Short mmCIF file of C-alpha atoms in Angstrom, two decimals:
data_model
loop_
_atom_site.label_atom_id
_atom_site.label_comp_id
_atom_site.label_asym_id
_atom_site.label_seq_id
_atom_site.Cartn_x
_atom_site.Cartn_y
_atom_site.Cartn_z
CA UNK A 28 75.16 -102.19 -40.91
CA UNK A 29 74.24 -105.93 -41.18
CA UNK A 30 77.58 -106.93 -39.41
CA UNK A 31 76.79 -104.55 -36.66
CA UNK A 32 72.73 -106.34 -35.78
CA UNK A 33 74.62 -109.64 -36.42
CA UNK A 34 77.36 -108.68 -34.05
CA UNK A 35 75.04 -107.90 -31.31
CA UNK A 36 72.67 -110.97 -31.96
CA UNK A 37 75.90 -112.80 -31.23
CA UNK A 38 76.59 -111.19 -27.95
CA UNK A 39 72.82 -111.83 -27.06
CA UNK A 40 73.53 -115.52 -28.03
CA UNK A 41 76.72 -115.21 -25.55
CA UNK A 42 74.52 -115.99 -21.92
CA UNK A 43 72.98 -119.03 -23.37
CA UNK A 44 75.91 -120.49 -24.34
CA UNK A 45 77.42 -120.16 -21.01
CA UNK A 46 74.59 -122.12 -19.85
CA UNK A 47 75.03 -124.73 -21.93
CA UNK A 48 78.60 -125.19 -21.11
CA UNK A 49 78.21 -125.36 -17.55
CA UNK A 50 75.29 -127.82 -18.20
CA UNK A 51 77.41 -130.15 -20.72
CA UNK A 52 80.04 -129.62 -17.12
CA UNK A 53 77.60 -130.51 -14.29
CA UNK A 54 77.18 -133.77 -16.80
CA UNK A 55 80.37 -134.63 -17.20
CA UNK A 56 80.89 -133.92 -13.07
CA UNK A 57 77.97 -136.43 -12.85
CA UNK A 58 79.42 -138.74 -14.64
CA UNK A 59 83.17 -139.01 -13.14
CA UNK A 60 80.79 -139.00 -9.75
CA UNK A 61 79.09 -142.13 -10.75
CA UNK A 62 82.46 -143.63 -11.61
CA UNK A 63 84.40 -142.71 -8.89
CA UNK A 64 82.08 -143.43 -6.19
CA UNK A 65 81.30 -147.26 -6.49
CA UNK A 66 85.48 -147.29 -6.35
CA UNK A 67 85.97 -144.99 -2.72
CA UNK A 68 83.02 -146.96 -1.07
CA UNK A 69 85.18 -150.37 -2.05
CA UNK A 70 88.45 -149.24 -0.19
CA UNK A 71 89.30 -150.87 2.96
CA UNK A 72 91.78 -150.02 5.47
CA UNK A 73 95.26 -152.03 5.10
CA UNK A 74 97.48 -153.39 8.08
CA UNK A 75 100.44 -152.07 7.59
CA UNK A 76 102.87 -149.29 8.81
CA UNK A 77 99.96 -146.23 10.01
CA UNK A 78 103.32 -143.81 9.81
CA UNK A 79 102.52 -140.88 8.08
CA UNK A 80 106.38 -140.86 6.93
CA UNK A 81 107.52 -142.89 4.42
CA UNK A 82 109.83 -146.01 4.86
CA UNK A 83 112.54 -145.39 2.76
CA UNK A 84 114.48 -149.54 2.32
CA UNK A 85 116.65 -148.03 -0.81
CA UNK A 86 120.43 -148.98 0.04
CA UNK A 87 122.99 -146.12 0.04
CA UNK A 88 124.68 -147.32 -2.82
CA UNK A 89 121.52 -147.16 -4.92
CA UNK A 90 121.62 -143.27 -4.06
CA UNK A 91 125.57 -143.53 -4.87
CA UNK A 92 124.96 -144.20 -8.35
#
């Protein structure tokens, strides 16, 4: 009988420790975020070949191999 009410405090347990996994989440989300952003906002557009294609300079004999 014990196993049974400690069985189902468990399963009452189960909600909150959802939430506290998707907290411990949104935290780490937050903190890739904070990394991550300072690096996009310091990219800066490149001169260079705007072709969405890539240029491909290997030498048939390289593929030969």
């Amino acid at each position: 009988m014990f196993q049974i009410i400690r069985i189902i405090e468990l399963c009452k347990q189960i909600p909150h420790l959802y939430k506290d996994i998707i907290n411990l989440y949104n935290q780490y989300l937050v903190q890739i975020n904070d990394l991550i952003g300072p690096a996009v906002d310091d990219i800066q557009e490149v001169d260079g070949n705007d072709s969405d294609e890539e240029v491909d300079d290997t030498s048939q004999e390289a593929y030969e191999l």
